[in-house]
Amino acid sequence: MVCRHGPLASFLALPVALLAGCALIEQGTDPFAGDSTSADMIAFATDRDGDFEIYLVYADGRQTTRLTHSSGDDQHPSFSPDGQQIAFASGRVPFNNEIFTLDLADTNASNLSQFPIGDYHPDWSPDGRDRKSTRL
């Protein structure tokens, strides 16, 4: 979802978005939006292609680009403070959600967490040196 007044915070429901005067990029299930530090691009997850993948779109709704291509669900994108990487949760590892980072320059993804318990909702420290996530 893209709001005409800037990107929405993560995990806002459709009714809240509509009340805020926002327009949908595409009708469908795009519930896991994240926003960038520059507010000109939005990363979001959608299952429009069959399973959840991470996409990038300009805040004005133009030029949507698919960033991930995996058989597991990729969700909960979070921009690094410098806007050069996106951290996200992924079900690429069988029976375990892991935190990956994706470098926007080359779209290579790296597994950061490699922990036997599921990791979700990645976030960055203000200086970008540390990342945190929720473990379930």
PDB file of C-alpha atoms in Angstrom:
ATOM      1  CA  MET A   1       0.000   0.000   0.000  1.00  0.00           C
ATOM      2  CA  VAL A   2       1.172   3.487  -0.741  1.00  0.00           C
ATOM      3  CA  CYS A   3      -0.142   6.554   0.989  1.00  0.00           C
ATOM      4  CA  ARG A   4      -0.198   9.776  -0.990  1.00  0.00           C
ATOM      5  CA  HIS A   5       1.370  11.439   2.067  1.00  0.00           C
ATOM      6  CA  GLY A   6       4.294   8.981   2.344  1.00  0.00           C
ATOM      7  CA  PRO A   7       4.726   5.262   3.015  1.00  0.00           C
ATOM      8  CA  LEU A   8       2.674   3.489   5.641  1.00  0.00           C
ATOM      9  CA  ALA A   9       4.231   1.938   8.731  1.00  0.00           C
ATOM     10  CA  SER A  10       4.523  -1.840   8.821  1.00  0.00           C
ATOM     11  CA  PHE A  11       1.493  -4.037   9.342  1.00  0.00           C
ATOM     12  CA  LEU A  12      -1.311  -1.493   8.933  1.00  0.00           C
ATOM     13  CA  ALA A  13      -4.553  -3.155   7.978  1.00  0.00           C
ATOM     14  CA  LEU A  14      -6.520  -2.211   4.856  1.00  0.00           C
ATOM     15  CA  PRO A  15      -9.280  -0.327   6.748  1.00  0.00           C
ATOM     16  CA  VAL A  16      -6.693   1.866   8.454  1.00  0.00           C
ATOM     17  CA  ALA A  17      -4.982   2.565   5.134  1.00  0.00           C
ATOM     18  CA  LEU A  18      -8.245   3.563   3.487  1.00  0.00           C
ATOM     19  CA  LEU A  19      -9.139   5.843   6.405  1.00  0.00           C
ATOM     20  CA  ALA A  20      -5.739   7.523   6.026  1.00  0.00           C
ATOM     21  CA  GLY A  21      -6.543   8.444   2.424  1.00  0.00           C
ATOM     22  CA  CYS A  22      -4.193   5.963   0.769  1.00  0.00           C
ATOM     23  CA  ALA A  23      -4.361   4.256  -2.585  1.00  0.00           C
ATOM     24  CA  LEU A  24      -3.554   0.601  -3.112  1.00  0.00           C
ATOM     25  CA  ILE A  25      -0.761  -0.351  -5.489  1.00  0.00           C
ATOM     26  CA  GLU A  26      -2.666  -3.436  -6.450  1.00  0.00           C
ATOM     27  CA  GLN A  27      -5.764  -5.109  -5.074  1.00  0.00           C
ATOM     28  CA  GLY A  28      -4.724  -8.245  -3.233  1.00  0.00           C
ATOM     29  CA  THR A  29      -2.813  -9.374  -0.185  1.00  0.00           C
ATOM     30  CA  ASP A  30       0.057  -6.968   0.513  1.00  0.00           C
ATOM     31  CA  PRO A  31      -0.062  -6.931   4.325  1.00  0.00           C
ATOM     32  CA  PHE A  32       3.665  -6.780   5.148  1.00  0.00           C
ATOM     33  CA  ALA A  33       4.807  -3.323   4.076  1.00  0.00           C
ATOM     34  CA  GLY A  34       8.040  -1.744   5.225  1.00  0.00           C
ATOM     35  CA  ASP A  35       9.280   1.755   4.595  1.00  0.00           C
ATOM     36  CA  SER A  36      12.631   3.215   3.623  1.00  0.00           C
ATOM     37  CA  THR A  37      14.607   5.878   5.419  1.00  0.00           C
ATOM     38  CA  SER A  38      14.448   8.126   2.365  1.00  0.00           C
ATOM     39  CA  ALA A  39      10.663   7.668   2.036  1.00  0.00           C
ATOM     40  CA  ASP A  40      10.955   7.494  -1.761  1.00  0.00           C
ATOM     41  CA  MET A  41      10.790   3.694  -1.984  1.00  0.00           C
ATOM     42  CA  ILE A  42       8.706   1.061  -0.229  1.00  0.00           C
ATOM     43  CA  ALA A  43       9.555  -2.600   0.274  1.00  0.00           C
ATOM     44  CA  PHE A  44       6.619  -4.951   0.731  1.00  0.00           C
ATOM     45  CA  ALA A  45       5.756  -8.642   0.639  1.00  0.00           C
ATOM     46  CA  THR A  46       2.958 -10.069  -1.436  1.00  0.00           C
ATOM     47  CA  ASP A  47       1.788 -13.487  -2.571  1.00  0.00           C
ATOM     48  CA  ARG A  48       0.580 -12.182  -5.943  1.00  0.00           C
ATOM     49  CA  ASP A  49       2.922 -14.660  -7.707  1.00  0.00           C
ATOM     50  CA  GLY A  50       1.971 -17.724  -5.658  1.00  0.00           C
ATOM     51  CA  ASP A  51       4.095 -17.401  -2.517  1.00  0.00           C
ATOM     52  CA  PHE A  52       5.247 -14.371  -0.526  1.00  0.00           C
ATOM     53  CA  GLU A  53       8.137 -12.493  -2.125  1.00  0.00           C
ATOM     54  CA  ILE A  54       9.728  -9.085  -1.462  1.00  0.00           C
ATOM     55  CA  TYR A  55       9.039  -6.254  -3.910  1.00  0.00           C
ATOM     56  CA  LEU A  56      10.266  -2.680  -4.181  1.00  0.00           C
ATOM     57  CA  VAL A  57       8.155   0.222  -5.463  1.00  0.00           C
ATOM     58  CA  TYR A  58       8.538   3.988  -5.644  1.00  0.00           C
ATOM     59  CA  ALA A  59       6.326   5.814  -3.132  1.00  0.00           C
ATOM     60  CA  ASP A  60       4.280   7.285  -5.985  1.00  0.00           C
ATOM     61  CA  GLY A  61       3.365   3.740  -7.127  1.00  0.00           C
ATOM     62  CA  ARG A  62       5.519   3.509 -10.261  1.00  0.00           C
ATOM     63  CA  GLN A  63       8.039   0.798 -11.189  1.00  0.00           C
ATOM     64  CA  THR A  64       7.340  -2.230  -9.017  1.00  0.00           C
ATOM     65  CA  THR A  65      10.324  -4.627  -8.944  1.00  0.00           C
ATOM     66  CA  ARG A  66      10.393  -8.156  -7.541  1.00  0.00           C
ATOM     67  CA  LEU A  67      13.541  -8.596  -5.415  1.00  0.00           C
ATOM     68  CA  THR A  68      13.309 -12.182  -4.150  1.00  0.00           C
ATOM     69  CA  HIS A  69      12.689 -15.467  -5.962  1.00  0.00           C
ATOM     70  CA  SER A  70      12.498 -18.345  -3.491  1.00  0.00           C
ATOM     71  CA  SER A  71      10.210 -21.287  -2.881  1.00  0.00           C
ATOM     72  CA  GLY A  72       9.797 -20.262   0.777  1.00  0.00           C
ATOM     73  CA  ASP A  73       7.815 -17.237   1.896  1.00  0.00           C
ATOM     74  CA  ASP A  74       9.844 -14.003   2.132  1.00  0.00           C
ATOM     75  CA  GLN A  75       8.176 -11.444   4.417  1.00  0.00           C
ATOM     76  CA  HIS A  76       8.627  -8.516   6.826  1.00  0.00           C
ATOM     77  CA  PRO A  77      11.085  -6.331   4.849  1.00  0.00           C
ATOM     78  CA  SER A  78      13.065  -3.664   6.719  1.00  0.00           C
ATOM     79  CA  PHE A  79      15.417  -1.134   5.077  1.00  0.00           C
ATOM     80  CA  SER A  80      18.884  -0.541   6.509  1.00  0.00           C
ATOM     81  CA  PRO A  81      19.401   3.038   7.760  1.00  0.00           C
ATOM     82  CA  ASP A  82      21.512   3.876   4.686  1.00  0.00           C
ATOM     83  CA  GLY A  83      18.898   2.384   2.330  1.00  0.00           C
ATOM     84  CA  GLN A  84      21.423   0.012   0.707  1.00  0.00           C
ATOM     85  CA  GLN A  85      20.064  -3.289   2.112  1.00  0.00           C
ATOM     86  CA  ILE A  86      16.796  -4.879   3.120  1.00  0.00           C
ATOM     87  CA  ALA A  87      16.530  -7.395   5.958  1.00  0.00           C
ATOM     88  CA  PHE A  88      13.618  -9.839   5.741  1.00  0.00           C
ATOM     89  CA  ALA A  89      12.291 -13.051   7.251  1.00  0.00           C
ATOM     90  CA  SER A  90      12.316 -16.071   4.966  1.00  0.00           C
ATOM     91  CA  GLY A  91      11.019 -19.627   5.020  1.00  0.00           C
ATOM     92  CA  ARG A  92      13.746 -20.802   2.590  1.00  0.00           C
ATOM     93  CA  VAL A  93      15.213 -23.053   5.264  1.00  0.00           C
ATOM     94  CA  PRO A  94      12.837 -26.015   5.713  1.00  0.00           C
ATOM     95  CA  PHE A  95      10.780 -25.822   8.929  1.00  0.00           C
ATOM     96  CA  ASN A  96      12.593 -22.698  10.130  1.00  0.00           C
ATOM     97  CA  ASN A  97      12.195 -18.995   9.389  1.00  0.00           C
ATOM     98  CA  GLU A  98      15.547 -17.187   9.103  1.00  0.00           C
ATOM     99  CA  ILE A  99      16.602 -13.540   8.729  1.00  0.00           C
ATOM    100  CA  PHE A 100      18.264 -12.670   5.426  1.00  0.00           C
ATOM    101  CA  THR A 101      19.707  -9.436   4.094  1.00  0.00           C
ATOM    102  CA  LEU A 102      19.513  -8.442   0.478  1.00  0.00           C
ATOM    103  CA  ASP A 103      21.971  -5.976  -1.017  1.00  0.00           C
ATOM    104  CA  LEU A 104      19.987  -3.688  -3.341  1.00  0.00           C
ATOM    105  CA  ALA A 105      22.993  -3.154  -5.626  1.00  0.00           C
ATOM    106  CA  ASP A 106      23.210  -6.804  -6.695  1.00  0.00           C
ATOM    107  CA  THR A 107      20.099  -8.435  -5.086  1.00  0.00           C
ATOM    108  CA  ASN A 108      22.227 -11.160  -3.468  1.00  0.00           C
ATOM    109  CA  ALA A 109      20.639 -12.500  -0.271  1.00  0.00           C
ATOM    110  CA  SER A 110      22.630 -13.748   2.745  1.00  0.00           C
ATOM    111  CA  ASN A 111      21.341 -15.741   5.718  1.00  0.00           C
ATOM    112  CA  LEU A 112      22.176 -13.870   8.921  1.00  0.00           C
ATOM    113  CA  SER A 113      20.440 -15.753  11.701  1.00  0.00           C
ATOM    114  CA  GLN A 114      21.080 -19.476  11.107  1.00  0.00           C
ATOM    115  CA  PHE A 115      19.314 -20.273  14.381  1.00  0.00           C
ATOM    116  CA  PRO A 116      17.193 -23.406  14.968  1.00  0.00           C
ATOM    117  CA  ILE A 117      14.185 -21.387  16.191  1.00  0.00           C
ATOM    118  CA  GLY A 118      12.138 -19.204  13.820  1.00  0.00           C
ATOM    119  CA  ASP A 119      13.187 -15.572  13.388  1.00  0.00           C
ATOM    120  CA  TYR A 120      10.695 -12.896  12.308  1.00  0.00           C
ATOM    121  CA  HIS A 121      10.297  -9.107  12.003  1.00  0.00           C
ATOM    122  CA  PRO A 122      13.890  -7.940  11.413  1.00  0.00           C
ATOM    123  CA  ASP A 123      14.919  -4.410  12.324  1.00  0.00           C
ATOM    124  CA  TRP A 124      18.150  -2.371  12.297  1.00  0.00           C
ATOM    125  CA  SER A 125      19.970  -0.275  14.871  1.00  0.00           C
ATOM    126  CA  PRO A 126      20.081   3.443  13.938  1.00  0.00           C
ATOM    127  CA  ASP A 127      23.724   3.163  12.801  1.00  0.00           C
ATOM    128  CA  GLY A 128      23.019  -0.011  10.761  1.00  0.00           C
ATOM    129  CA  ARG A 129      25.663  -2.107  12.524  1.00  0.00           C
ATOM    130  CA  ASP A 130      23.247  -4.337  14.428  1.00  0.00           C
ATOM    131  CA  ARG A 131      20.070  -6.126  13.489  1.00  0.00           C
ATOM    132  CA  LYS A 132      17.394  -7.548  15.739  1.00  0.00           C
ATOM    133  CA  SER A 133      14.451  -9.866  15.213  1.00  0.00           C
ATOM    134  CA  THR A 134      11.698 -11.675  17.086  1.00  0.00           C
ATOM    135  CA  ARG A 135      12.354 -15.339  17.840  1.00  0.00           C
ATOM    136  CA  LEU A 136       9.496 -17.780  18.213  1.00  0.00           C
TER     137      LEU A 136
END
